[in-house]
Short mmCIF file of C-alpha atoms in Angstrom, two decimals:
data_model
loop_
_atom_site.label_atom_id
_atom_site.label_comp_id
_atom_site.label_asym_id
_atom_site.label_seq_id
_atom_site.Cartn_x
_atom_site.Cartn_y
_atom_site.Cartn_z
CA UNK A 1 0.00 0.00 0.00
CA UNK A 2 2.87 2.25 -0.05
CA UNK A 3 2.70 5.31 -1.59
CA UNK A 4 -1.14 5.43 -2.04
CA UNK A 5 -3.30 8.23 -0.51
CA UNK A 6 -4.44 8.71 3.33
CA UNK A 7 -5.64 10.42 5.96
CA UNK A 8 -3.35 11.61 8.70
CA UNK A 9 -2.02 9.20 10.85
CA UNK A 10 -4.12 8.72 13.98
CA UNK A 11 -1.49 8.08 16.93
CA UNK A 12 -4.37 6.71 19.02
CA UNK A 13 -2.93 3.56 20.87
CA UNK A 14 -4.66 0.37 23.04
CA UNK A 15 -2.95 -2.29 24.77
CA UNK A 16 -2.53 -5.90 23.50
CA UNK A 17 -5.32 -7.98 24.49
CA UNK A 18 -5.37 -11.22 25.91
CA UNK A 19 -6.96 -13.00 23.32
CA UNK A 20 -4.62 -11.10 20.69
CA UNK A 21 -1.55 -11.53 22.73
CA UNK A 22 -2.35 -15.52 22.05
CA UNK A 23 -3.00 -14.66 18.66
CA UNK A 24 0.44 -13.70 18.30
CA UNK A 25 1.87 -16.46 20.18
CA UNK A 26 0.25 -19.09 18.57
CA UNK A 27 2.02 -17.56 15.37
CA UNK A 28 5.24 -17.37 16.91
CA UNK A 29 4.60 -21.05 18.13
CA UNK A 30 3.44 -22.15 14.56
CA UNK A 31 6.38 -20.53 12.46
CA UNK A 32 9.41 -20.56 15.09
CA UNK A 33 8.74 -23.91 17.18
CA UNK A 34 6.75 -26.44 15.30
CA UNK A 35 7.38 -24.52 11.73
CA UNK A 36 3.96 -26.36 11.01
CA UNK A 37 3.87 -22.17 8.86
CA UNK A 38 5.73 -19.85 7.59
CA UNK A 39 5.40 -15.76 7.95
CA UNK A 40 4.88 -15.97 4.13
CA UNK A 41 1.91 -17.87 4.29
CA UNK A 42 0.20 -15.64 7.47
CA UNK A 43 1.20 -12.69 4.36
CA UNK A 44 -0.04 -14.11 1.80
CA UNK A 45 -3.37 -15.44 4.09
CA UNK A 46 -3.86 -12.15 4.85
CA UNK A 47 -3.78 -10.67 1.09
CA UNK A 48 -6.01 -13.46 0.37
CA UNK A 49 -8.57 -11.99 2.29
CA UNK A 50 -11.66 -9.77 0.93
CA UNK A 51 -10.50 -6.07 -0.14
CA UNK A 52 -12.60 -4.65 2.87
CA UNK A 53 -10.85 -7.02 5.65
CA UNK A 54 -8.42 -3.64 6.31
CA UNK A 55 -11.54 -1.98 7.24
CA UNK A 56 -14.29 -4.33 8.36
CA UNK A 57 -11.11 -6.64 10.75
CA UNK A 58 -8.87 -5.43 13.25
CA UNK A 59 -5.05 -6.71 13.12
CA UNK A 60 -5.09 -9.87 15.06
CA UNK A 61 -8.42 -10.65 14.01
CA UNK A 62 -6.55 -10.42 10.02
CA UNK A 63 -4.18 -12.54 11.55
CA UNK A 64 -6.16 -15.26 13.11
CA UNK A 65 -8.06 -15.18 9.89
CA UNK A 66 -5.01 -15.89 7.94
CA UNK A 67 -3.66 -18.63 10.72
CA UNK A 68 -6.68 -20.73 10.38
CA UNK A 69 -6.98 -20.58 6.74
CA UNK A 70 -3.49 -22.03 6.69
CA UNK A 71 -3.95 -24.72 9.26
CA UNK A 72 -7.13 -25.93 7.11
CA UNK A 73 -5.24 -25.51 3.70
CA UNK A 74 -2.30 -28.00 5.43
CA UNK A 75 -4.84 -30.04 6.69
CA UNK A 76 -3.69 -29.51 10.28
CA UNK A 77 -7.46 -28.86 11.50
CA UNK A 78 -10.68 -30.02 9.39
CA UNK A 79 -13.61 -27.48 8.65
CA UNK A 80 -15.91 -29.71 10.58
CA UNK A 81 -13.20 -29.59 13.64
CA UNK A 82 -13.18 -25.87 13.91
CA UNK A 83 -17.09 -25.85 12.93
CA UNK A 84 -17.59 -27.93 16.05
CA UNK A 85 -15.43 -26.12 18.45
CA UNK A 86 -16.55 -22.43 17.63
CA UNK A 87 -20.05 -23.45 18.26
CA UNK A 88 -19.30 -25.73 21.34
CA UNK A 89 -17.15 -22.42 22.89
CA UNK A 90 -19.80 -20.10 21.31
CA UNK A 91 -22.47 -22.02 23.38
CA UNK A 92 -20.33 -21.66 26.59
CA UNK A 93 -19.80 -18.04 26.25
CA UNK A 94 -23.37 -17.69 25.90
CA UNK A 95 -24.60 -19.63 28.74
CA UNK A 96 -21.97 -17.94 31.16
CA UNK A 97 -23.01 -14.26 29.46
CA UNK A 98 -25.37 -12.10 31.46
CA UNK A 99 -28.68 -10.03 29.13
CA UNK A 100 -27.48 -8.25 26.65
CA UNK A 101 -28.68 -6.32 24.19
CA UNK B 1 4.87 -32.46 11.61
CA UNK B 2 2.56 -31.58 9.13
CA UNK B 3 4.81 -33.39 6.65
CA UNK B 4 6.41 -31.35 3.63
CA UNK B 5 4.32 -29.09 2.15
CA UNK B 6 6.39 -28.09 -0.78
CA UNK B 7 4.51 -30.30 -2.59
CA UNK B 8 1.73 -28.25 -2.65
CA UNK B 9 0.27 -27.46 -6.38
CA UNK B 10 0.78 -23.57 -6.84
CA UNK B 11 -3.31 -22.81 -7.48
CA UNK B 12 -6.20 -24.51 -6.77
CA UNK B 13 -5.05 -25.82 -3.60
CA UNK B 14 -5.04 -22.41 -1.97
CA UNK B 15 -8.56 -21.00 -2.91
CA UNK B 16 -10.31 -20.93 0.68
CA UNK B 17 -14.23 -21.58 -0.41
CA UNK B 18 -14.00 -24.94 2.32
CA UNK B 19 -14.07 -22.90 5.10
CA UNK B 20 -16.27 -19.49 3.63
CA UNK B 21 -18.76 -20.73 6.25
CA UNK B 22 -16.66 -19.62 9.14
CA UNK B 23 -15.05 -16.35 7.66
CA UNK B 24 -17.70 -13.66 7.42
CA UNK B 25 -15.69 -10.38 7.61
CA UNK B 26 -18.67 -8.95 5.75
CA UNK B 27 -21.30 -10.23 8.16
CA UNK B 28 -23.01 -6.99 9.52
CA UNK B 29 -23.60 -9.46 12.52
CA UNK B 30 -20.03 -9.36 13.50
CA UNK B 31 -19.22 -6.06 12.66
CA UNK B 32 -17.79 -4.20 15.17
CA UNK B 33 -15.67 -1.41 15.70
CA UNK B 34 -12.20 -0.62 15.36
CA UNK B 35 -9.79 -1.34 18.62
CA UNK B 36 -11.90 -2.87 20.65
CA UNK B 37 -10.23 -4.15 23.92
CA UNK B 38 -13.26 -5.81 26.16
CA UNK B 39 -11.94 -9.45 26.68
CA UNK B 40 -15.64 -9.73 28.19
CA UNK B 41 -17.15 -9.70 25.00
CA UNK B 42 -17.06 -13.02 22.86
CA UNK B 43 -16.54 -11.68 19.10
CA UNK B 44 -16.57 -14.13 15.86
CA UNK B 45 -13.00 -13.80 15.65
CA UNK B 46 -12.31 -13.91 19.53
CA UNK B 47 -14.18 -17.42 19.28
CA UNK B 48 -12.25 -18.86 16.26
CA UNK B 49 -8.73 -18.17 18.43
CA UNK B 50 -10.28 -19.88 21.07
CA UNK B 51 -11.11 -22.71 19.37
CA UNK B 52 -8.20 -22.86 17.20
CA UNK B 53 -5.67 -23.17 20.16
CA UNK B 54 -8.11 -25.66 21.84
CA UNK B 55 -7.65 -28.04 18.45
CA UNK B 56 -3.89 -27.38 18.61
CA UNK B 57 -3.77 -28.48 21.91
CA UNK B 58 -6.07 -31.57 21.98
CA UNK B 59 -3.84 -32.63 18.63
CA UNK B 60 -0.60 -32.20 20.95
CA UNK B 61 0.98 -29.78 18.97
CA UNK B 62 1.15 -26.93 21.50
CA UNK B 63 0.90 -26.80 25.23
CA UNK B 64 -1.07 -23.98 27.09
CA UNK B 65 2.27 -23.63 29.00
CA UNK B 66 4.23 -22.98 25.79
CA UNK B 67 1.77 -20.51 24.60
CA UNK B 68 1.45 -18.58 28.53
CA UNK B 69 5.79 -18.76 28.32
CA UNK B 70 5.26 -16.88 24.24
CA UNK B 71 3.03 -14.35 25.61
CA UNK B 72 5.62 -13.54 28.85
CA UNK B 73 8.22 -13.84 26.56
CA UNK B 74 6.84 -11.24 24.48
CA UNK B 75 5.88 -8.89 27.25
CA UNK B 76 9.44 -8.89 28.35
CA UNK B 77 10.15 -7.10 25.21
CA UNK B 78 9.82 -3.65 25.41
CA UNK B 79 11.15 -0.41 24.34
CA UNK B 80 13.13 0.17 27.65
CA UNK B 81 15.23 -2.57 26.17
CA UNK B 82 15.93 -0.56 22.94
CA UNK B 83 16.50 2.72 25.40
CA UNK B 84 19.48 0.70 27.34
CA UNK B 85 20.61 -0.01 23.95
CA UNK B 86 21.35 3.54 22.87
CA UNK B 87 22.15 5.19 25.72
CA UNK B 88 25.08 2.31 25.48
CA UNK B 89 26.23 3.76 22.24
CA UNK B 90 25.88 7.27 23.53
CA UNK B 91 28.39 6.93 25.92
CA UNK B 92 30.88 4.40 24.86
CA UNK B 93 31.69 4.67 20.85
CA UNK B 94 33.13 1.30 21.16
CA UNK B 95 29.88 0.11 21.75
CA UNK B 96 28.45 2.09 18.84
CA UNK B 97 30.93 1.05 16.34
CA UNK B 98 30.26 -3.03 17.16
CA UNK B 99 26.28 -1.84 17.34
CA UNK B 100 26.47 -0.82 13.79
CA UNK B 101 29.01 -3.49 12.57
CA UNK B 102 27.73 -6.68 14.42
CA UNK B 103 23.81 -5.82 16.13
CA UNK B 104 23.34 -9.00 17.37
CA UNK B 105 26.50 -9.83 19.41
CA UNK B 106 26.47 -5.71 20.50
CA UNK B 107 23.41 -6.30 21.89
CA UNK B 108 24.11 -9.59 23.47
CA UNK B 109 26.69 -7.88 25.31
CA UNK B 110 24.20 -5.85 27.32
CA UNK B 111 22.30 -9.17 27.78
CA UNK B 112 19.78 -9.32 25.63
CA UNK B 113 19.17 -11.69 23.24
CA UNK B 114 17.32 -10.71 19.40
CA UNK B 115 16.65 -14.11 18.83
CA UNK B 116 15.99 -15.17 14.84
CA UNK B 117 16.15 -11.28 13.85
CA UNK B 118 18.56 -10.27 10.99
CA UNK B 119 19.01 -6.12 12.82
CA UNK B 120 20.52 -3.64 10.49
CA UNK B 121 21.13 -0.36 13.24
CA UNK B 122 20.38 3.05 11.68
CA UNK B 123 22.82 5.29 13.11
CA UNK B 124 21.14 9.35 13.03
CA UNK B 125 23.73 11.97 12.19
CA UNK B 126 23.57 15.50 11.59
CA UNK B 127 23.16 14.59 8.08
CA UNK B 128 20.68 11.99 7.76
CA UNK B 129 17.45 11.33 9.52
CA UNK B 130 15.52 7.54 9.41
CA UNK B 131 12.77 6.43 9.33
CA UNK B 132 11.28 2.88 9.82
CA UNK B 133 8.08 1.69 8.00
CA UNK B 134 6.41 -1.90 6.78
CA UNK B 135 4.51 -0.98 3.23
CA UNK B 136 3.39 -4.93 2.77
CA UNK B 137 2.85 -5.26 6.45
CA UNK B 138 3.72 -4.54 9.79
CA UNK B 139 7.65 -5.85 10.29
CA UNK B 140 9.14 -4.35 13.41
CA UNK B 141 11.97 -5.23 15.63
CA UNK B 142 10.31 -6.91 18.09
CA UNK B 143 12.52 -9.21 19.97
CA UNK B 144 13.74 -5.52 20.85
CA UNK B 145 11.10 -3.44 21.37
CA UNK B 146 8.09 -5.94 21.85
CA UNK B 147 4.70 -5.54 20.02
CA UNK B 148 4.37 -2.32 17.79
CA UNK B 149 1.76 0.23 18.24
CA UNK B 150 -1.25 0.35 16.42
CA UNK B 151 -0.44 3.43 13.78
CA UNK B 152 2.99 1.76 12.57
CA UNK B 153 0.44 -0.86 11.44
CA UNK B 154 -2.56 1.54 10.05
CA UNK B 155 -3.40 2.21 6.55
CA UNK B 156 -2.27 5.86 6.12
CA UNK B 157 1.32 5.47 8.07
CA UNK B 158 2.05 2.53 5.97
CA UNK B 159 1.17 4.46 2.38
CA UNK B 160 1.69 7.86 3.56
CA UNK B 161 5.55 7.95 5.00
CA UNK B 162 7.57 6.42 2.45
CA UNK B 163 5.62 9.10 0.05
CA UNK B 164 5.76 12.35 1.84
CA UNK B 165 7.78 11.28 4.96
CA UNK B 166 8.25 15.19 6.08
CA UNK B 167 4.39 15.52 5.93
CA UNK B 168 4.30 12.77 8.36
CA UNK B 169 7.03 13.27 10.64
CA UNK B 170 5.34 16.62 10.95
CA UNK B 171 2.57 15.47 12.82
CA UNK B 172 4.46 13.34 14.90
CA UNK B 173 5.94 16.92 15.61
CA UNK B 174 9.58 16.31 13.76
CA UNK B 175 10.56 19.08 11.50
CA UNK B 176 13.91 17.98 9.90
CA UNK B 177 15.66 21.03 8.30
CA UNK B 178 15.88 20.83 4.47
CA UNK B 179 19.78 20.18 4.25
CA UNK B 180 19.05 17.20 6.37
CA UNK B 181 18.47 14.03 4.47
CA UNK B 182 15.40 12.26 5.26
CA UNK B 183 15.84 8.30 5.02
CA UNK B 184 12.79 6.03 4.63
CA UNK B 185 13.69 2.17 5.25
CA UNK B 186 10.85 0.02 3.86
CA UNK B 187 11.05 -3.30 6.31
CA UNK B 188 9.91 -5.29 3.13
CA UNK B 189 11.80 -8.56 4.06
CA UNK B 190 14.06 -10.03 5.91
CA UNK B 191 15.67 -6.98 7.64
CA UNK B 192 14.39 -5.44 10.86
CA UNK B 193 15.52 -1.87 11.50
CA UNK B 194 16.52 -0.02 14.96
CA UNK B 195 16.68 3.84 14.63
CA UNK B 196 19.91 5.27 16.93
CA UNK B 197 19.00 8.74 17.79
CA UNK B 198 21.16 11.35 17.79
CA UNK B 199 22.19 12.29 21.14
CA UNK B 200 20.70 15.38 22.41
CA UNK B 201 22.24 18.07 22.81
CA UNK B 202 22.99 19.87 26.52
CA UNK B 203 23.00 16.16 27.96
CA UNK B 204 27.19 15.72 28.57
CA UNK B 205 27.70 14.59 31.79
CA UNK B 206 24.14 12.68 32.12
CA UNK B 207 24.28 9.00 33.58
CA UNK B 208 23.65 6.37 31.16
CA UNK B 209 20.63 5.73 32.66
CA UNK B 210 19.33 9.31 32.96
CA UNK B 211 19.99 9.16 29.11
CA UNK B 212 18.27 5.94 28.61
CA UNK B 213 15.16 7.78 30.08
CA UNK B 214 15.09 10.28 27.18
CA UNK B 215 14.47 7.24 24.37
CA UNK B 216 11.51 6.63 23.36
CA UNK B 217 10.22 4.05 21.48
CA UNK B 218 8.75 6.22 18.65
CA UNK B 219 12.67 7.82 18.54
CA UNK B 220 13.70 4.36 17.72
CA UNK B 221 11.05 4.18 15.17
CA UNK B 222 12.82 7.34 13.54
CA UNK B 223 9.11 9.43 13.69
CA UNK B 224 10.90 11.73 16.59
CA UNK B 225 13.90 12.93 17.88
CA UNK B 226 15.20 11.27 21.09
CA UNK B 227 14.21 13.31 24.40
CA UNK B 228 10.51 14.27 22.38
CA UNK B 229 8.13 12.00 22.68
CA UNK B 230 8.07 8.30 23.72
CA UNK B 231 7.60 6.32 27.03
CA UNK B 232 10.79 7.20 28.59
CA UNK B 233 10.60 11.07 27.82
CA UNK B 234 11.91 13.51 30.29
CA UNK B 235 9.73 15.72 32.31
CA UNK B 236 11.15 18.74 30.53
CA UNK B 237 8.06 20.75 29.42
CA UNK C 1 26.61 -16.00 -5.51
CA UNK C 2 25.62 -12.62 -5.56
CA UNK C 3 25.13 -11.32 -9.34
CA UNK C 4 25.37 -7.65 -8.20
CA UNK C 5 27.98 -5.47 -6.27
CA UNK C 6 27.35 -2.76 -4.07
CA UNK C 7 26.81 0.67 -5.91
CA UNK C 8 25.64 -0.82 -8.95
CA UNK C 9 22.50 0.29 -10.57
CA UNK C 10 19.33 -1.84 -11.48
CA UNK C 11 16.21 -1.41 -11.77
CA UNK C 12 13.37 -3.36 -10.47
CA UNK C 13 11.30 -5.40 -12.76
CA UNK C 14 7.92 -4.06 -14.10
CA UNK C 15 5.79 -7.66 -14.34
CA UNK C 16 3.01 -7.93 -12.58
CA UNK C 17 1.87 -11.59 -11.10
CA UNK C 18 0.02 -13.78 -12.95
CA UNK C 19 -3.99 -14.44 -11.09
CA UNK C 20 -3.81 -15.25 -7.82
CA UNK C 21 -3.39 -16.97 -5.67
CA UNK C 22 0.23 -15.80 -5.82
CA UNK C 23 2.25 -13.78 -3.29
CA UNK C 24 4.62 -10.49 -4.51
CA UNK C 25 7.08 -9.31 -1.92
CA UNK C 26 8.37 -6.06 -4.14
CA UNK C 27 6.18 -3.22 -3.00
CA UNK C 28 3.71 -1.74 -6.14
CA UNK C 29 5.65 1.46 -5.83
CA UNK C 30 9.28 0.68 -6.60
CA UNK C 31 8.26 -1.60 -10.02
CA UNK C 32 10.35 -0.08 -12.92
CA UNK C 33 12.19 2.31 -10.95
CA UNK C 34 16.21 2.52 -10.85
CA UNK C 35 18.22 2.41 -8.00
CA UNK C 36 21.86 1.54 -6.60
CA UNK C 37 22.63 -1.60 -4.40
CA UNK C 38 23.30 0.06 -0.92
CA UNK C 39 24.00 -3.56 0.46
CA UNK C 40 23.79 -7.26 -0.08
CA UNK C 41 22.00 -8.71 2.89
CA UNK C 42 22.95 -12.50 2.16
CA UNK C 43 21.05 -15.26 1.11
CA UNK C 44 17.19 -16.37 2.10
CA UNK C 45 14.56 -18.51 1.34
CA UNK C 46 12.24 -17.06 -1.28
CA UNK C 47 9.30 -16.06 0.52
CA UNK C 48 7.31 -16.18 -3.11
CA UNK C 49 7.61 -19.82 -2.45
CA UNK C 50 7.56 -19.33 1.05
CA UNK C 51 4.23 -17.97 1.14
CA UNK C 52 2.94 -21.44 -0.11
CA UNK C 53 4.63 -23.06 2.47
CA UNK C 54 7.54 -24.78 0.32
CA UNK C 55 10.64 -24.07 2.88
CA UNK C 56 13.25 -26.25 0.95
CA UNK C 57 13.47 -24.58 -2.63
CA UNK C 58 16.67 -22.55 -3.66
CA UNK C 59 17.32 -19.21 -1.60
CA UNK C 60 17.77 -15.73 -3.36
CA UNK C 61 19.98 -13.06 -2.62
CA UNK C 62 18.71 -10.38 -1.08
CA UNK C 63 19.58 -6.19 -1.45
CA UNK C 64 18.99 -3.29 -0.01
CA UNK C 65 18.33 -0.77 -2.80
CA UNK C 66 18.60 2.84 -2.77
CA UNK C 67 16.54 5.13 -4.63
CA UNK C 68 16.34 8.63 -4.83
CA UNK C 69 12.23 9.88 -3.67
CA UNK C 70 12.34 12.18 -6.75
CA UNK C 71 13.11 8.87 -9.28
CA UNK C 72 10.09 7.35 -7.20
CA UNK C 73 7.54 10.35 -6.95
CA UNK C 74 7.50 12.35 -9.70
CA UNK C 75 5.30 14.82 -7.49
CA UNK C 76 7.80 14.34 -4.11
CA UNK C 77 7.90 17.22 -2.60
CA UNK C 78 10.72 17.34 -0.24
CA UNK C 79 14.69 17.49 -1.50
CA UNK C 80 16.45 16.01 -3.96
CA UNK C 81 18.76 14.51 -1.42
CA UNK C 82 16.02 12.34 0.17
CA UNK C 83 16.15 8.92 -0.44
CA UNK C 84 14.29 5.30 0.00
CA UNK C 85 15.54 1.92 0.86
CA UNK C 86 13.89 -1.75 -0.10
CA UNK C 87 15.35 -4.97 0.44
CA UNK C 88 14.64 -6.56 -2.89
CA UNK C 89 15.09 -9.76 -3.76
CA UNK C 90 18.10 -10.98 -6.90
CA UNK C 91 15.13 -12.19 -8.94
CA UNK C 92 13.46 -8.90 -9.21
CA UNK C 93 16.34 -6.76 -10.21
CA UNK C 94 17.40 -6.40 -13.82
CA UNK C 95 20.86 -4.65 -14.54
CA UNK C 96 20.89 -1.58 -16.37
CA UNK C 97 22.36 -1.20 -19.79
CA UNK C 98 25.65 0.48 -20.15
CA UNK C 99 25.60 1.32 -16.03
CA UNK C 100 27.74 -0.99 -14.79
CA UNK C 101 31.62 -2.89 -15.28
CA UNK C 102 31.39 -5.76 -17.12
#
């Protein structure tokens, strides 16, 4: 994106949060330790996704986006797997969470 | 592990339409703003790193422990690492030569190790001003200076600074005089780049840690001048 | 073995990637521009192969490449004297004719 137009830079800042702070280690675990990925492919994930991810995703959600796209692509997790977990932790969250709107 | 990969066809293994039923960046339903920091909330994306690191585990590939040791291990990086660093060079120009010359066994000297990352130092000088950026995506040195912050990763630093990098450093505040050079550094690859302020000026005599104090991270960013700015800066105003 | 020395000019190839899925690690900006080698960086894995997770396949030199912001921007505003540096990978540079020792 170098060189193309934009607003001033807003300096605005927030601290890591938990869940992106695993985010990021579960890259670094990925890539450095098990080298099950590569940076490349969390780049090239990332590019993959649609043109209005920079807008509509923060960073680490990109990111966890692009790390789970490459786990099913190498066939390290199925679609059913991950299908089955997000709505067994979704169903958790939502028994534990209090009325809301 | 996951057995070679490189024998992966170049194209239609890589289209993602398997798993279009679990990414939904459009989905109005999970739209939500910008920056949001309430680990209270369960978001879409929130619930996919949940469950991915759950599967990871059950398979036996990672260990909660290794990923709780990543995330300390990253929190131990921080700029205050990158201030000891060139308040070193400051005051010994030993130090500053074999900073420049060799980062990684400098820097190991002060105990502190850059693990995997290939450091060019970028040495400020009367002449020459840097400045760091990522165009393709968001490289920084972080086995120095830990996680970046958010606008080294937005949209307009990224296009705008390695176009009209006065404009920019501007509203960080920098003015660099026109006989100055100023030096963008696009962190495209395989390089990571440390900024070494120039030492200010009216500081002789200071203790190495009094000096460390006035570096910021942003200075070591190159998007201000050490003692302006940063986490570390002096209460001079 | 490195095919260029430091100070010699290139210039960085104009293709454009085939369709995706593909991966580009030259930045849009610098395509067809000229610059000088500021320094050879050694060698590394290609990340265009990289990218598809193929770790074993012949490594590329990589450069740093300096460019003067008026050769990039025909519009930059600031001095002559400012500059920009990529790290650009052997198999995107192309030498330029008559430039450089044989």
């Amino acid at each position: 994106m170098g060189g193309l137009a934009g607003g001033e830079v807003n300096r605005d800042e927030h601290d890591y949060a938990l869940w992106e702070k695993r985010v990021d280690a579960m890259m670094m675990l990925l890539t450095n330790k098990l080298q099950i990925m590569t940076v490349d492919q969390l780049r090239k994930g990332i590019e993959a996704l649609p043109p209005d991810a920079y807008e509509n995703m923060t960073y680490y959600e990109r990111w966890i986006a692009s790390v789970t796209n490459t786990l099913l692509d190498e066939g390290v997790i199925t679609a059913d797997e991950l299908a089955s977990k997000m709505a067994a932790i979704e169903a958790q969250a939502q028994a534990h969470a209090p009325e809301a709107g | 592990m996951s057995g070679p990969s490189d024998t992966h066809d170049h194209g239609h293994h890589h289209d993602h339409h398997h798993d279009h039923d679990h990414m939904h960046p459009y989905d109005p339903d999970h739209h939500h703003p910008h920056r949001e920091d309430q680990d209270d909330t369960m978001t879409y994306y929130k619930v996919m790193e949940s469950a991915v690191r759950e599967l990871l585990i059950e398979k036996g590939l990672i260990t909660p422990e290794q990923v709780h040791r990543q995330i300390e291990h990253m929190d131990s990086r921080t700029p205050a690492n990158g201030a000891r660093i060139v308040a070193r060079a400051w005051v010994d120009p030993d130090f500053k030569k074999r900073l420049i010359e060799t980062p990684k066994e400098a820097i190991a000297e002060i105990g502190h190790d850059i693990g995997p990352m290939h450091l060019i130092v970028l040495e400020n000088t009367p002449e020459v001003h840097n400045v760091v950026v990522c165009t393709l995506c968001s490289c920084y040195p972080r086995w120095i200076l830990g996680l970046p912050p958010d606008w080294y990763k937005s949209r307009a630093y990224r296009s705008r600074v390695v176009r009209e990098p006065r404009t920019v450093l501007r509203e960080f505040g920098t003015e660099i005089a026109d006989n100055r050079e100023v030096l963008v550094h696009d962190s495209t690859a395989d390089m990571r780049y440390f900024v070494l302020p120039m030492r200010p000026e009216g500081t002789e005599g200071m203790s190495e840690e009094d000096l460390a104090a006035m570096v910021g991270r942003d200075a070591m960013i190159g998007v201000v001048e050490a003692g302006a700015g940063g986490t570390g800066q002096l209460a001079a105003e | 073995m490195a095919r260029y020395s430091v100070g010699d000019k290139v210039r960085v190839r104009a293709v454009f990637p085939p369709t995706p899925p593909t991966h580009v690690r030259t930045p849009h900006y610098i395509r067809g521009c000229v610059g000088t080698i500021e320094r050879i960086c050694g060698e590394f894995g290609n990340p265009e192969e990289l990218a598809f997770g193929r770790r074993y396949g012949p490594r590329s030199t990589l450069y740093r490449v300096r460019f003067r912001q008026v050769d990039v921007w025909p519009d930059y505003d600031g001095p002559a004297a400012d500059h920009v540096e990529i790290e650009i990978y052997e198999f995107w540079l192309e030498p330029v004719e008559g430039e450089n020792a044989a």
